Tab-separated table of C-alpha atoms in Angstrom:
chain	number	residue	atom	x	y	z
A	75	MET	CA	16.557	6.071	-17.860
A	76	ALA	CA	14.827	9.566	-17.718
A	77	SER	CA	13.241	10.848	-21.010
A	78	LEU	CA	13.937	14.295	-22.544
A	79	LEU	CA	12.221	17.066	-20.832
A	80	LYS	CA	9.279	18.460	-22.877
A	81	PRO	CA	7.673	21.513	-21.496
A	82	THR	CA	3.867	21.221	-21.245
A	83	ARG	CA	1.087	23.600	-20.827
A	84	SER	CA	-0.717	22.952	-17.541
A	85	VAL	CA	-4.248	24.255	-16.220
A	86	ARG	CA	-4.426	25.514	-12.820
A	87	LYS	CA	-7.167	24.376	-10.419
A	88	PRO	CA	-7.999	25.633	-7.006
A	89	ALA	CA	-7.634	22.197	-5.520
A	90	LEU	CA	-7.403	18.531	-6.335
A	91	ALA	CA	-9.792	16.704	-4.098
A	92	GLY	CA	-9.302	12.939	-3.331
A	93	MET	CA	-6.623	12.709	-5.908
A	94	LEU	CA	-3.794	10.420	-6.669
A	95	LEU	CA	-0.815	12.626	-7.665
A	96	VAL	CA	2.359	10.841	-8.957
A	97	LEU	CA	5.033	13.185	-10.371
A	98	GLY	CA	8.407	12.279	-11.797
A	99	MET	CA	8.118	8.703	-10.730
A	100	VAL	CA	9.475	7.885	-14.132
A	101	GLY	CA	10.680	10.226	-16.750
A	102	ALA	CA	10.296	13.971	-16.711
A	103	CYS	CA	7.259	16.247	-16.366
A	104	THR	CA	6.720	19.902	-15.480
A	105	SER	CA	3.711	21.950	-14.678
A	106	ASP	CA	3.172	25.785	-15.249
A	107	LEU	CA	6.887	26.662	-16.035
A	108	THR	CA	6.395	30.320	-15.754
A	109	ASP	CA	6.075	30.069	-11.989
A	110	ALA	CA	9.216	27.968	-11.365
A	111	PRO	CA	11.375	28.292	-8.235
A	112	GLU	CA	13.735	31.159	-7.663
A	113	THR	CA	16.988	30.327	-9.605
A	114	PRO	CA	17.991	27.192	-7.656
A	115	GLY	CA	20.335	25.922	-10.399
A	116	VAL	CA	19.986	22.843	-12.410
A	117	PRO	CA	22.564	19.962	-11.882
A	118	THR	CA	24.484	18.383	-14.723
A	119	PRO	CA	22.328	15.718	-16.398
A	120	PRO	CA	23.785	12.194	-16.489
A	121	VAL	CA	26.012	11.140	-19.271
A	122	GLY	CA	23.994	10.542	-22.502
A	123	GLU	CA	21.089	12.890	-21.513
A	124	PRO	CA	20.554	16.255	-22.962
A	125	PRO	CA	20.984	19.507	-20.716
A	126	VAL	CA	18.036	20.881	-19.081
A	127	THR	CA	17.094	24.548	-19.615
A	128	PRO	CA	15.336	25.864	-16.504
A	129	PRO	CA	12.247	28.175	-17.021
A	130	SER	CA	12.814	31.843	-16.403
A	131	SER	CA	12.308	32.891	-12.934
A	132	PRO	CA	12.429	35.882	-10.705
A	133	GLU	CA	15.637	37.235	-9.141
A	134	PRO	CA	16.821	35.094	-6.013
A	135	PRO	CA	16.166	36.491	-2.594
A	136	THR	CA	18.645	39.051	-1.334
A	137	ALA	CA	20.332	38.891	1.942
A	138	ALA	CA	18.107	39.377	4.894
A	139	ILE	CA	18.491	40.125	8.494
A	140	CYS	CA	17.037	37.618	10.817
A	141	SER	CA	15.638	38.962	14.066
A	142	GLY	CA	15.474	36.392	16.846
A	143	VAL	CA	17.708	33.869	18.864
A	144	SER	CA	21.162	33.804	17.334
A	145	VAL	CA	22.327	30.019	16.974
A	146	PRO	CA	26.028	30.122	15.979
A	147	ALA	CA	27.273	27.536	13.401
A	148	GLY	CA	28.374	24.347	15.044
A	149	SER	CA	26.328	24.911	18.263
A	150	SER	CA	23.466	22.692	19.320
A	151	ILE	CA	20.052	23.941	17.557
A	152	GLN	CA	18.089	21.676	19.936
A	153	ASN	CA	19.633	23.406	22.918
A	154	ALA	CA	18.584	26.652	21.482
A	155	VAL	CA	15.028	25.190	20.814
A	156	ASN	CA	14.768	23.959	24.376
A	157	ALA	CA	15.713	27.514	25.843
A	158	ALA	CA	13.401	29.394	23.529
A	159	ALA	CA	9.686	29.669	23.839
A	160	GLN	CA	7.026	28.655	21.488
A	161	GLY	CA	6.805	30.750	18.470
A	162	ALA	CA	10.288	31.909	18.778
A	163	THR	CA	12.538	32.813	15.676
A	164	LEU	CA	15.891	30.916	15.669
A	165	CYS	CA	18.582	32.616	13.353
A	166	LEU	CA	21.160	30.061	12.248
A	167	GLY	CA	24.583	31.305	11.367
A	168	ALA	CA	26.687	30.728	8.320
A	169	GLY	CA	28.427	27.411	8.489
A	170	THR	CA	27.654	23.810	9.203
A	171	TYR	CA	25.604	22.106	11.808
A	172	GLN	CA	26.867	18.521	11.758
A	173	ASN	CA	24.830	15.452	12.684
A	174	GLN	CA	21.981	17.341	14.363
A	175	THR	CA	18.329	16.409	14.682
A	176	VAL	CA	15.860	19.100	15.711
A	177	SER	CA	12.536	18.685	17.487
A	178	PRO	CA	10.851	22.112	17.345
A	179	LYS	CA	8.436	23.742	19.696
A	180	ALA	CA	4.952	24.904	18.193
A	181	GLY	CA	5.236	27.841	15.952
A	182	GLN	CA	9.156	28.133	16.125
A	183	GLN	CA	10.899	29.495	12.895
A	184	PHE	CA	14.334	28.365	11.710
A	185	VAL	CA	15.951	30.930	9.316
A	186	GLY	CA	19.224	30.419	7.589
A	187	ALA	CA	22.036	32.940	6.832
A	188	ARG	CA	22.342	34.583	3.405
A	189	GLY	CA	24.976	35.636	1.189
A	190	ALA	CA	25.131	39.057	-0.543
A	191	ALA	CA	23.364	37.377	-3.609
A	192	GLY	CA	20.856	35.497	-1.457
A	193	GLU	CA	22.809	32.295	-1.509
A	194	ARG	CA	22.007	29.839	1.491
A	195	LEU	CA	24.884	29.733	3.870
A	196	SER	CA	23.468	27.575	6.903
A	197	VAL	CA	23.743	23.966	6.329
A	198	LEU	CA	22.395	20.934	8.270
A	199	ASP	CA	24.573	17.958	7.479
A	200	GLY	CA	23.478	14.379	8.544
A	201	GLY	CA	26.907	12.880	7.802
A	202	GLY	CA	25.235	9.798	6.231
A	203	THR	CA	24.240	8.391	9.512
A	204	VAL	CA	21.592	10.585	11.255
A	205	PRO	CA	18.020	9.779	10.058
A	206	SER	CA	16.451	13.193	10.023
A	207	ALA	CA	17.159	16.977	10.223
A	208	PHE	CA	13.764	17.904	11.646
A	209	VAL	CA	11.102	15.847	13.484
A	210	GLY	CA	7.927	16.654	15.131
A	211	SER	CA	4.150	16.623	15.166
A	212	VAL	CA	3.767	20.202	16.689
A	213	ALA	CA	2.026	22.833	14.554
A	214	ASN	CA	3.102	25.792	12.437
A	215	VAL	CA	6.898	25.341	12.382
A	216	ARG	CA	8.740	27.316	9.605
A	217	ILE	CA	12.021	26.194	8.010
A	218	GLU	CA	13.419	28.715	5.593
A	219	GLY	CA	16.685	29.321	3.653
A	220	LEU	CA	18.549	26.230	4.726
A	221	VAL	CA	20.619	23.416	3.082
A	222	ILE	CA	19.506	20.201	4.359
A	223	ARG	CA	21.845	17.306	3.198
A	224	ASN	CA	23.214	13.858	3.718
A	225	TYR	CA	20.688	12.370	6.063
A	226	PHE	CA	20.304	8.670	6.270
A	227	GLY	CA	16.846	7.143	5.195
A	228	GLY	CA	18.028	3.551	4.241
A	229	SER	CA	20.154	1.997	1.643
A	230	GLY	CA	19.742	-0.394	-1.262
A	231	GLY	CA	17.507	-0.348	-4.427
A	232	GLY	CA	14.829	-2.628	-5.675
A	233	VAL	CA	11.849	-2.978	-3.302
A	234	PRO	CA	12.821	-1.898	0.226
A	235	THR	CA	12.009	-4.283	3.235
A	236	THR	CA	11.249	-1.159	5.343
A	237	THR	CA	9.805	2.246	4.468
A	238	PRO	CA	12.649	4.833	3.793
A	239	GLY	CA	13.130	7.640	6.111
A	240	MET	CA	12.732	11.456	5.582
A	241	ALA	CA	15.084	14.436	5.982
A	242	ILE	CA	12.113	16.508	7.326
A	243	GLU	CA	9.703	14.197	8.999
A	244	ASN	CA	6.466	16.007	10.382
A	245	TYR	CA	4.051	13.201	10.458
A	246	GLY	CA	0.888	14.251	12.297
A	247	SER	CA	1.672	17.884	12.347
A	248	THR	CA	-0.419	20.847	10.538
A	249	GLY	CA	0.766	24.148	9.121
A	250	TRP	CA	4.448	23.732	8.535
A	251	GLN	CA	6.115	25.970	6.169
A	252	ILE	CA	9.125	24.830	4.178
A	253	VAL	CA	10.283	27.629	2.204
A	254	ASP	CA	13.274	28.241	-0.040
A	255	ASN	CA	15.501	25.434	1.036
A	256	GLU	CA	18.037	23.153	-0.760
A	257	ILE	CA	17.120	19.625	0.264
A	258	ALA	CA	19.585	17.199	-1.331
A	259	ASN	CA	21.676	13.988	-1.173
A	260	ASN	CA	19.643	12.334	1.550
A	261	THR	CA	19.140	8.747	1.107
A	262	GLY	CA	15.331	8.641	1.988
A	263	ALA	CA	12.793	11.214	0.958
A	264	GLY	CA	13.472	14.955	1.151
A	265	LEU	CA	10.434	15.820	3.117
A	266	ARG	CA	6.874	14.757	4.097
A	267	ILE	CA	3.981	17.176	2.936
A	268	ALA	CA	1.951	17.596	6.145
A	269	ASN	CA	-1.588	18.763	6.431
A	270	SER	CA	-2.319	22.417	5.761
A	271	SER	CA	1.265	22.896	5.069
A	272	THR	CA	3.107	25.145	2.372
A	273	THR	CA	6.107	23.726	0.516
A	274	ARG	CA	7.402	26.554	-1.604
A	275	ARG	CA	10.477	27.497	-3.768
A	276	ASN	CA	12.598	24.753	-2.508
A	277	PHE	CA	15.257	22.894	-4.663
A	278	ILE	CA	14.692	19.147	-4.033
A	279	HIS	CA	17.291	16.923	-5.821
A	280	HIS	CA	19.260	13.716	-5.670
A	281	ASN	CA	17.636	12.197	-2.833
A	282	GLY	CA	17.696	8.455	-2.664
A	283	TRP	CA	13.941	7.463	-2.579
A	284	LEU	CA	11.586	10.463	-3.210
A	285	GLY	CA	11.812	14.232	-3.366
A	286	ALA	CA	8.594	14.481	-1.267
A	287	THR	CA	5.596	12.574	-0.359
A	288	CYS	CA	2.137	12.657	1.262
A	289	GLY	CA	-0.923	10.549	1.214
A	290	GLY	CA	-3.670	8.901	3.381
A	291	SER	CA	-4.070	11.234	6.404
A	292	GLN	CA	-1.069	13.503	5.606
A	293	GLY	CA	-1.108	16.386	3.013
A	294	THR	CA	-4.725	17.428	3.172
A	295	ASN	CA	-5.109	21.060	2.156
A	296	ALA	CA	-1.469	21.469	1.631
A	297	VAL	CA	-0.016	23.875	-1.050
A	298	VAL	CA	3.077	22.708	-3.005
A	299	ASP	CA	4.211	25.741	-5.115
A	300	SER	CA	7.138	26.601	-7.280
A	301	ASN	CA	9.565	24.001	-6.352
A	302	GLU	CA	12.266	22.373	-8.530
A	303	VAL	CA	12.215	18.585	-7.923
A	304	SER	CA	14.810	16.782	-9.917
A	305	TYR	CA	17.143	13.792	-10.233
A	306	ASN	CA	15.625	11.854	-7.197
A	307	ASN	CA	15.595	7.997	-6.488
A	308	THR	CA	19.304	7.734	-6.789
A	309	ARG	CA	18.948	4.347	-4.918
A	310	GLY	CA	17.177	2.842	-7.949
A	311	ILE	CA	14.114	1.737	-5.805
A	312	ASP	CA	11.488	0.108	-7.948
A	313	PRO	CA	9.238	2.976	-9.102
A	314	ASN	CA	6.359	0.420	-9.168
A	315	TRP	CA	6.744	0.188	-5.490
A	316	GLY	CA	6.999	4.029	-5.330
A	317	ALA	CA	9.944	6.302	-5.916
A	318	GLY	CA	10.927	9.264	-8.040
A	319	GLY	CA	9.972	12.984	-7.773
A	320	ILE	CA	6.757	13.517	-5.599
A	321	LYS	CA	4.260	11.030	-4.662
A	322	CYS	CA	0.803	11.904	-3.179
A	323	VAL	CA	-1.935	9.303	-2.911
A	324	ILE	CA	-5.480	9.999	-2.046
A	325	VAL	CA	-5.121	13.493	-0.740
A	326	GLY	CA	-7.861	15.938	-0.520
A	327	GLY	CA	-7.559	19.697	-1.285
A	328	LEU	CA	-3.953	19.513	-2.451
A	329	VAL	CA	-2.983	22.557	-4.498
A	330	PHE	CA	0.092	22.132	-6.896
A	331	PRO	CA	0.921	25.169	-8.985
A	332	GLY	CA	4.169	26.110	-10.776
A	333	ASN	CA	6.427	23.319	-10.057
A	334	PHE	CA	9.360	22.064	-12.236
A	335	VAL	CA	9.642	18.450	-12.024
A	336	HIS	CA	12.247	16.661	-14.153
A	337	HIS	CA	14.664	13.870	-14.419
A	338	ASN	CA	13.521	11.765	-11.602
A	339	HIS	CA	13.949	8.055	-11.780
């Protein structure tokens, strides 16, 4: 059972070298609440737990026009990737891309459609069977303004016999930017934090294992900034094995300001 959220004052540091960071593994915690993510919304707490009041935050992003290769909803994102050059911007349409996995080229950007109030309208849905939405080790990919949900990273609680999967799996990559997405209801982890990457203003919730993870050779010199990470470990994986909000182990140069981490299990 998660504990009642108690805001705490944190001290910013430029980098955390050679660190072991475990946030939200059990209970609730938060850091630097004044820089919380941009109005992602807070889900209803489980029965018997008090409501959570999110910190104040800036206005949500307004609708923006994406300039690049148009990829209509329902069409193959991978076909568009294959036809486009490295560094191309792919503009996803409003609607659902069902059961798709994307392997980007270096430098490509994937930008979702927005509503008038800035709401995310482009959805990648794994249907509970597809392991990952994005997979690759190429450099400098940007994923912005998408809903990524229902990807399959394993099942069952307790101590897993195999390491759960991830909805965004970028092992071995550098420079990925994961910005302002909703990453939710995937049965493994929401994403891997890659080397020299930026994970900013995402709403990462109700994933089966972890919200995000890094460690060892992955996550060095990364920035994890102003995300909301909540209600993860819905599978009931043993937290002593490793489960909950964000887990980063033995990572050098990781910067972690302004995140709102609460009610992970």
